[in-house]
mmCIF file of C-alpha atoms in Angstrom:
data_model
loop_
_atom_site.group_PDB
_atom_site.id
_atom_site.type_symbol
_atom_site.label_atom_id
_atom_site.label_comp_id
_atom_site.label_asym_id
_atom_site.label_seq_id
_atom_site.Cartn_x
_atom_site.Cartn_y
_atom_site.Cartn_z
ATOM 1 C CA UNK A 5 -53.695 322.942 -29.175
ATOM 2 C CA UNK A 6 -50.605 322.094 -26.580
ATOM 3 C CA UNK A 7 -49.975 325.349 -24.536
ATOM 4 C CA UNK A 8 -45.827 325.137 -24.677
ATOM 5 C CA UNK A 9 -46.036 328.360 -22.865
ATOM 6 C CA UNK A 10 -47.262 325.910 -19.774
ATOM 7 C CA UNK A 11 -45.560 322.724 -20.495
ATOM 8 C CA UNK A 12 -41.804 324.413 -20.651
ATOM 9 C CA UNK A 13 -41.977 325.444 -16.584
ATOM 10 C CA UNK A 14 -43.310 322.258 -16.197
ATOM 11 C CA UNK A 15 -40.460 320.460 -17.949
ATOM 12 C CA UNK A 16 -38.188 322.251 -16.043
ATOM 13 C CA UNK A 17 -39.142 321.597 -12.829
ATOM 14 C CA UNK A 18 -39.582 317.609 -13.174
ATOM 15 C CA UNK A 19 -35.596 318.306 -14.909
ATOM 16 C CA UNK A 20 -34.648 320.124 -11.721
ATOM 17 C CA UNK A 21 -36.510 316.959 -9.492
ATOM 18 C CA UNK A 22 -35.119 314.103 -11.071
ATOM 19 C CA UNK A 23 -31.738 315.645 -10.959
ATOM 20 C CA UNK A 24 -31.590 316.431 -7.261
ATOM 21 C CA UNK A 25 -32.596 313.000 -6.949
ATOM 22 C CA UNK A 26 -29.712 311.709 -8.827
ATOM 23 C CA UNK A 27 -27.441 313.891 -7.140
ATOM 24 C CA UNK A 28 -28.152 312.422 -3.955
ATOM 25 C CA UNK A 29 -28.208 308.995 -4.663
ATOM 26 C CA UNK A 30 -24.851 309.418 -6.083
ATOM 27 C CA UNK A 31 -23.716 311.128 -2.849
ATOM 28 C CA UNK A 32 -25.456 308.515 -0.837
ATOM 29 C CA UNK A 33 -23.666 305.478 -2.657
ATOM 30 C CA UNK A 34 -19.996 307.502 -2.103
ATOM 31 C CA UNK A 35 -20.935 307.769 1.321
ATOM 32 C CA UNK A 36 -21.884 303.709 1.635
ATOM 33 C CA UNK A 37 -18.864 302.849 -0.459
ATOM 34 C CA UNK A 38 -16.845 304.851 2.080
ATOM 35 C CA UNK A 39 -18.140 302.936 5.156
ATOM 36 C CA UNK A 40 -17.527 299.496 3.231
ATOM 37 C CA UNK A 41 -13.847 300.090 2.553
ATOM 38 C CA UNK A 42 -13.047 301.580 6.466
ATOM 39 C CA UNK A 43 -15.170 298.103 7.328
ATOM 40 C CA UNK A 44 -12.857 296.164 4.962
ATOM 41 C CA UNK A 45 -9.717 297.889 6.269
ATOM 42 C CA UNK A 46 -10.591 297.140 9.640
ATOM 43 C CA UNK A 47 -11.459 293.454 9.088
ATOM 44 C CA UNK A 48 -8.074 293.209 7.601
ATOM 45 C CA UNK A 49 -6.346 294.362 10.281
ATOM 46 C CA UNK A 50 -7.709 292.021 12.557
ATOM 47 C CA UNK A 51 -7.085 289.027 10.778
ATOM 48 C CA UNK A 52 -4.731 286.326 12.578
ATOM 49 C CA UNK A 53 -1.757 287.269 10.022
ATOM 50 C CA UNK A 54 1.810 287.803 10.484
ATOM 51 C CA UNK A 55 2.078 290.880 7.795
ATOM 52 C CA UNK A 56 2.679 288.555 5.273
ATOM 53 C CA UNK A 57 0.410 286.403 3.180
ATOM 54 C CA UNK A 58 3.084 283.304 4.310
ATOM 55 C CA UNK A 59 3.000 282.588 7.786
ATOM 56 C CA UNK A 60 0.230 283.335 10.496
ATOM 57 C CA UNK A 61 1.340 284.625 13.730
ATOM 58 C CA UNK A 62 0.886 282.087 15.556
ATOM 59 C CA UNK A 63 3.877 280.270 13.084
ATOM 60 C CA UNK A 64 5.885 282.996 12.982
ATOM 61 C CA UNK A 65 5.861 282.745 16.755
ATOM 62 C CA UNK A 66 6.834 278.976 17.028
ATOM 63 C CA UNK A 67 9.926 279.978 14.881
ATOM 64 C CA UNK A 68 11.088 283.597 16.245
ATOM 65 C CA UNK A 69 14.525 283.642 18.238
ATOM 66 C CA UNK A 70 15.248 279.937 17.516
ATOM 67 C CA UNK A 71 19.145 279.498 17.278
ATOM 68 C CA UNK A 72 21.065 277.406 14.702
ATOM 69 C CA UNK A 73 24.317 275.289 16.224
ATOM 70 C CA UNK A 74 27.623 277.247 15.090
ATOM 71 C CA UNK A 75 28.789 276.286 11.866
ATOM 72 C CA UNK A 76 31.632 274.001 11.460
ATOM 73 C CA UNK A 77 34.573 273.348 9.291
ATOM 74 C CA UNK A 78 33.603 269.946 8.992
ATOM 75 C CA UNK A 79 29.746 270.784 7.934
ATOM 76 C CA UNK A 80 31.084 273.367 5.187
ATOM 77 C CA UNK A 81 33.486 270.351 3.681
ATOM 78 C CA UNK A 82 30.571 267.685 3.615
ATOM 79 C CA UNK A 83 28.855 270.417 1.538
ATOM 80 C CA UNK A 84 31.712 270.930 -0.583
ATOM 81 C CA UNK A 85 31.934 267.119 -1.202
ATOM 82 C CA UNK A 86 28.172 266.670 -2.077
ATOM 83 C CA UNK A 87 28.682 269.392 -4.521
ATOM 84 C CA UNK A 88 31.312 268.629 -6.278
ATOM 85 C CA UNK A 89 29.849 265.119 -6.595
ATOM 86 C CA UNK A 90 26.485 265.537 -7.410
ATOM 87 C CA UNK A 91 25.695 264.067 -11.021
ATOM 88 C CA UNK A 92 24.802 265.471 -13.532
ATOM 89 C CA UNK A 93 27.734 268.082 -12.713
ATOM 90 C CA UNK A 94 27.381 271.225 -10.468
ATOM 91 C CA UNK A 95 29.470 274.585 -12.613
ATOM 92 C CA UNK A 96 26.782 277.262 -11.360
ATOM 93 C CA UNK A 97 25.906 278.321 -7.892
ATOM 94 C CA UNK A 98 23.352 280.929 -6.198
ATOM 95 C CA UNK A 99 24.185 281.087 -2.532
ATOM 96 C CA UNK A 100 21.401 282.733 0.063
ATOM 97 C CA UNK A 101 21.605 283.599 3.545
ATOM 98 C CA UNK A 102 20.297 285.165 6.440
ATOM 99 C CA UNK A 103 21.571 288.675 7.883
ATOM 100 C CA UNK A 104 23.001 287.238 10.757
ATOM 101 C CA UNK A 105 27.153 287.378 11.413
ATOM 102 C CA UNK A 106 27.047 283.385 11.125
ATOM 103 C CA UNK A 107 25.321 282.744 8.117
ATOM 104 C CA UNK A 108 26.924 285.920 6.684
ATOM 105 C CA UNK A 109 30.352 284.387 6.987
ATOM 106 C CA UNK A 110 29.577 280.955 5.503
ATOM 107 C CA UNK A 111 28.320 281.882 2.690
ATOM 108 C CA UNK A 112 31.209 284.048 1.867
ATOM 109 C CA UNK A 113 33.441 280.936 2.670
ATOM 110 C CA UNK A 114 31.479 278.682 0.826
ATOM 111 C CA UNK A 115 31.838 280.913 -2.353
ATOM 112 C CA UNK A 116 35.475 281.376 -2.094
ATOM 113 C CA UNK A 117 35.957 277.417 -2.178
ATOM 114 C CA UNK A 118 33.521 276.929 -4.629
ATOM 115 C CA UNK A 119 35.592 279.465 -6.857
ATOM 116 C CA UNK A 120 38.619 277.743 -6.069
ATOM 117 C CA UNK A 121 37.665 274.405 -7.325
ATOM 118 C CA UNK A 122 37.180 276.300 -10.958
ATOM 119 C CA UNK A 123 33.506 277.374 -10.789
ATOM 120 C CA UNK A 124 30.669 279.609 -11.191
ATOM 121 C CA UNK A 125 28.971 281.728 -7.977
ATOM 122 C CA UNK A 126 26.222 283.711 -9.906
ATOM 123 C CA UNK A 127 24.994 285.698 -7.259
ATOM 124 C CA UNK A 128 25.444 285.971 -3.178
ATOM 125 C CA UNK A 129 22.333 287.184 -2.176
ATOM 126 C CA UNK A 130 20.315 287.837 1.775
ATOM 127 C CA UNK A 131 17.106 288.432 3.133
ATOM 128 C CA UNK A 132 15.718 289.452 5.972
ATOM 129 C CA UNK A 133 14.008 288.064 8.861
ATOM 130 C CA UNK A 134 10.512 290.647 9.124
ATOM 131 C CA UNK A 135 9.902 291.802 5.412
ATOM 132 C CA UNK A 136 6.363 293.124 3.923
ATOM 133 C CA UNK A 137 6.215 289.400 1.552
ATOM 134 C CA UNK A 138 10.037 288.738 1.029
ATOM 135 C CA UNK A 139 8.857 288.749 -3.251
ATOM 136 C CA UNK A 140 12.311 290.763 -3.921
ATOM 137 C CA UNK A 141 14.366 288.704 -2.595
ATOM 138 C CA UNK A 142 12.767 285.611 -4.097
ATOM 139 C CA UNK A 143 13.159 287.532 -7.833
ATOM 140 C CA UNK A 144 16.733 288.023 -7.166
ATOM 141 C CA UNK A 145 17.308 284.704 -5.706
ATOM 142 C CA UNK A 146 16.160 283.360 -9.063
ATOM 143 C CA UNK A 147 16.398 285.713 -11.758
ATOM 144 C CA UNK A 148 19.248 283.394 -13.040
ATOM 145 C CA UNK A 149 19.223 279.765 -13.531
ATOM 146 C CA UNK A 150 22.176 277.837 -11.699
ATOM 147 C CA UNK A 151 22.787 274.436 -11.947
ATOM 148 C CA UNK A 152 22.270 274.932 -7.969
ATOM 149 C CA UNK A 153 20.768 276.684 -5.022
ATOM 150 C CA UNK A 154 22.871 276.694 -1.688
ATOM 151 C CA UNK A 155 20.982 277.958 1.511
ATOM 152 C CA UNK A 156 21.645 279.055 4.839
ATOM 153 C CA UNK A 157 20.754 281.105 7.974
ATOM 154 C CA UNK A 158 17.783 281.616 10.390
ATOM 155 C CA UNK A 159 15.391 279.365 10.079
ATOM 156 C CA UNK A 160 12.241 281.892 10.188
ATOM 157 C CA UNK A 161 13.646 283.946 7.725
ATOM 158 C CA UNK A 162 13.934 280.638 5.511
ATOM 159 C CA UNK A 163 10.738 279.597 5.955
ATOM 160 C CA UNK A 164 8.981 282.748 5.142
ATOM 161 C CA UNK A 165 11.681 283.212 1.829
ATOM 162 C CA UNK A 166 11.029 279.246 0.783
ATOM 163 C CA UNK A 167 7.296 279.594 1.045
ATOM 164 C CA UNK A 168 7.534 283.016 -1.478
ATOM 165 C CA UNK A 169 9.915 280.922 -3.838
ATOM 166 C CA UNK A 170 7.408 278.133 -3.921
ATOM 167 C CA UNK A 171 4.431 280.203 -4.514
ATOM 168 C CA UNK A 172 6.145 283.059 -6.581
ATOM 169 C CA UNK A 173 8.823 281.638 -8.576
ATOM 170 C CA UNK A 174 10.095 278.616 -10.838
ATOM 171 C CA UNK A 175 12.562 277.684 -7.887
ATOM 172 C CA UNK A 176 13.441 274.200 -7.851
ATOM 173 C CA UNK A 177 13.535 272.306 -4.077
ATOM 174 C CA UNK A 178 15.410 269.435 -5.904
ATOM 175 C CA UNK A 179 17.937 271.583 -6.808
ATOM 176 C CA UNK A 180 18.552 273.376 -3.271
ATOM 177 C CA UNK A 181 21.218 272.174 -0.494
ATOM 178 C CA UNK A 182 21.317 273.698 2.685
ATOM 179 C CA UNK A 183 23.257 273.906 5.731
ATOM 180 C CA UNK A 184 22.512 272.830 8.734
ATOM 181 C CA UNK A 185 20.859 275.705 10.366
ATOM 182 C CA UNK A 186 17.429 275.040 7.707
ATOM 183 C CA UNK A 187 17.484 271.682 8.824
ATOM 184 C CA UNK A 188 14.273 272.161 11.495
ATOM 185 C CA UNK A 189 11.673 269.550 12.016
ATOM 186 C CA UNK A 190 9.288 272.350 13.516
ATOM 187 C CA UNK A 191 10.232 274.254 9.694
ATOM 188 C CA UNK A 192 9.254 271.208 7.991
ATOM 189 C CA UNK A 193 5.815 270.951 10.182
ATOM 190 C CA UNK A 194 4.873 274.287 9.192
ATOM 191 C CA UNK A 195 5.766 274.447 5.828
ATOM 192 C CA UNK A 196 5.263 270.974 4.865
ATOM 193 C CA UNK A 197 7.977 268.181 3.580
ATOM 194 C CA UNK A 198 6.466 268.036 0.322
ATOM 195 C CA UNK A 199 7.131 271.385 -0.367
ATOM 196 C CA UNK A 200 10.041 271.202 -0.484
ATOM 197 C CA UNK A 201 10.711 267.310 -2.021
ATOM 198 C CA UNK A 202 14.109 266.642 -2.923
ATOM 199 C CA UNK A 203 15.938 269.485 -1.114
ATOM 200 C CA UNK A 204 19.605 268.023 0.493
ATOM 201 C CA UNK A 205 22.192 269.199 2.702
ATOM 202 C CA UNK A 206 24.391 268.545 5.657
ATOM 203 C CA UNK A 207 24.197 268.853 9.293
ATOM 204 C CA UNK A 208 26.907 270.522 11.192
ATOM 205 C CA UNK A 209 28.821 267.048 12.234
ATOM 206 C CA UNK A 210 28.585 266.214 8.543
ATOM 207 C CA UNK A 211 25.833 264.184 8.377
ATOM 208 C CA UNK A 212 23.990 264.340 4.812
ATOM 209 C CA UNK A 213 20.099 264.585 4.756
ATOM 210 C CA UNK A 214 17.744 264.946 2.165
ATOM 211 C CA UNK A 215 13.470 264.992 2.005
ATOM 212 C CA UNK A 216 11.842 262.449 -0.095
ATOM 213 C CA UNK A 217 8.387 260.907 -0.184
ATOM 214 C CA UNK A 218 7.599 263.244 2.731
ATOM 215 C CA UNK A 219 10.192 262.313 5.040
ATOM 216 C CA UNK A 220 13.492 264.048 6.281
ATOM 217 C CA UNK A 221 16.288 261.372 5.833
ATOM 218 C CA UNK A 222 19.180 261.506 7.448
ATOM 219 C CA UNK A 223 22.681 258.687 6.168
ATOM 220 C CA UNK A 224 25.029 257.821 8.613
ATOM 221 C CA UNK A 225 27.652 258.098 5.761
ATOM 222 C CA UNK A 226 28.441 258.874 2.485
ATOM 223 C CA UNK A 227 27.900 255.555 0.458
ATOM 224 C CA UNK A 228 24.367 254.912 1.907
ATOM 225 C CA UNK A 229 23.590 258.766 0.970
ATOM 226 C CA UNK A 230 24.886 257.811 -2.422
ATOM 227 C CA UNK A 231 23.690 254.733 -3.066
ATOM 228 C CA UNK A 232 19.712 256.476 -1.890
ATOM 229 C CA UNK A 233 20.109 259.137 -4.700
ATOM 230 C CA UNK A 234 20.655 255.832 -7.269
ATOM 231 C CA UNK A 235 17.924 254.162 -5.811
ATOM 232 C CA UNK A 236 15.846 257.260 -6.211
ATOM 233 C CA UNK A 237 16.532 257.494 -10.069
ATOM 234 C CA UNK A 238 15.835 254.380 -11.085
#
């Protein structure tokens, strides 16, 4: 016969056994887990990266403290003019600028003509230069659909804001004009022509430009600019 009297205390102790050993192990694998995440934490911070999944530092660098030329009365009317006769018609704007006094001021102007000629600013919105991944700004930039975009300010802030529109939104680059202050051939290196295809705008003497097939165009005047845009639909 099976002495339970014997086999209980035996039981018991095996029970009491295999459960320190679980405890442990469980303590053991906290303990690991621990030293994996301060590991992962530290490889992050060493990583070559700006604070932003956009631009690496060494980008962010090639851009920082680069000045725009002064706006002019006679860039703001060339943008007025391709506006007003882009086809198929422009009604709806979103304007976005930089936080600098410059950009700040245009864009106000810019919206007051545009409402003066009988249409539609949606929204005047900024951004910053340094931001965690500028992903508000993008959403606000495009929560509504305008017929079109209109840009300005400094160009790191713009690159940093157009890469997060790209990657984060339904923004159109064919349906963006800009000043002259995001018209930067070291901008374009970085963040690639083709990323922004079909984006337009003026340069401070009035110049028009546009990027198409990879290339940033600029037309002595406003036929040739024209006739391009023909060519281009066709």
């Amino acid at each position: 016969m099976l002495n339970i009297a014997c086999f209980l205390p035996m039981n018991r102790r095996l029970y009491q056994q295999v459960l320190g050993r679980v405890q442990f192990a469980c303590l053991k694998n906290m303990h690991d887990g621990r030293k994996r995440k301060r590991r992962g934490m530290q490889m992050y911070k060493t990583h070559d990266n700006s604070g932003t999944p956009l631009l690496r530092r060494a980008e962010v660098a090639l851009l920082t403290g680069i000045k725009s030329l002064p706006h002019t009365q006679k860039e703001l009317q060339a943008l007025m003019n391709m506006l007003t006769t882009e086809r198929p018609y422009i009604e709806s704007i979103t304007i976005g600028h930089g936080r600098d006094q410059a950009s700040t001021i245009v864009a106000r102007e810019l919206a007051s003509l545009w409402e003066a000629t009988g249409g539609f600013v949606l929204k005047i919105i900024d951004w910053p230069e340094e931001a965690a991944s500028w992903l508000k700004p993008a959403k606000r930039f495009t929560d509504e659909t305008p017929d079109a975009w209109i840009v300005t300010g400094p160009i790191l802030g713009w690159a940093q804001m157009s890469c997060r529109l790209k990657r984060s939104t339904d923004w159109d680059p064919s349906k963006t004009f800009g000043f002259s202050s995001v018209a930067d051939s070291r901008f374009f290196n970085i963040v690639g022509l083709r990323t922004l295809e079909g984006m337009r705008g003026v340069l401070n003497d009035g110049t028009s430009w546009r990027l198409s097939d990879g290339q940033f165009i600029t037309y002595p005047n406003e036929s040739e600019y024209r006739s391009s845009l023909n060519n281009k639909s066709q």
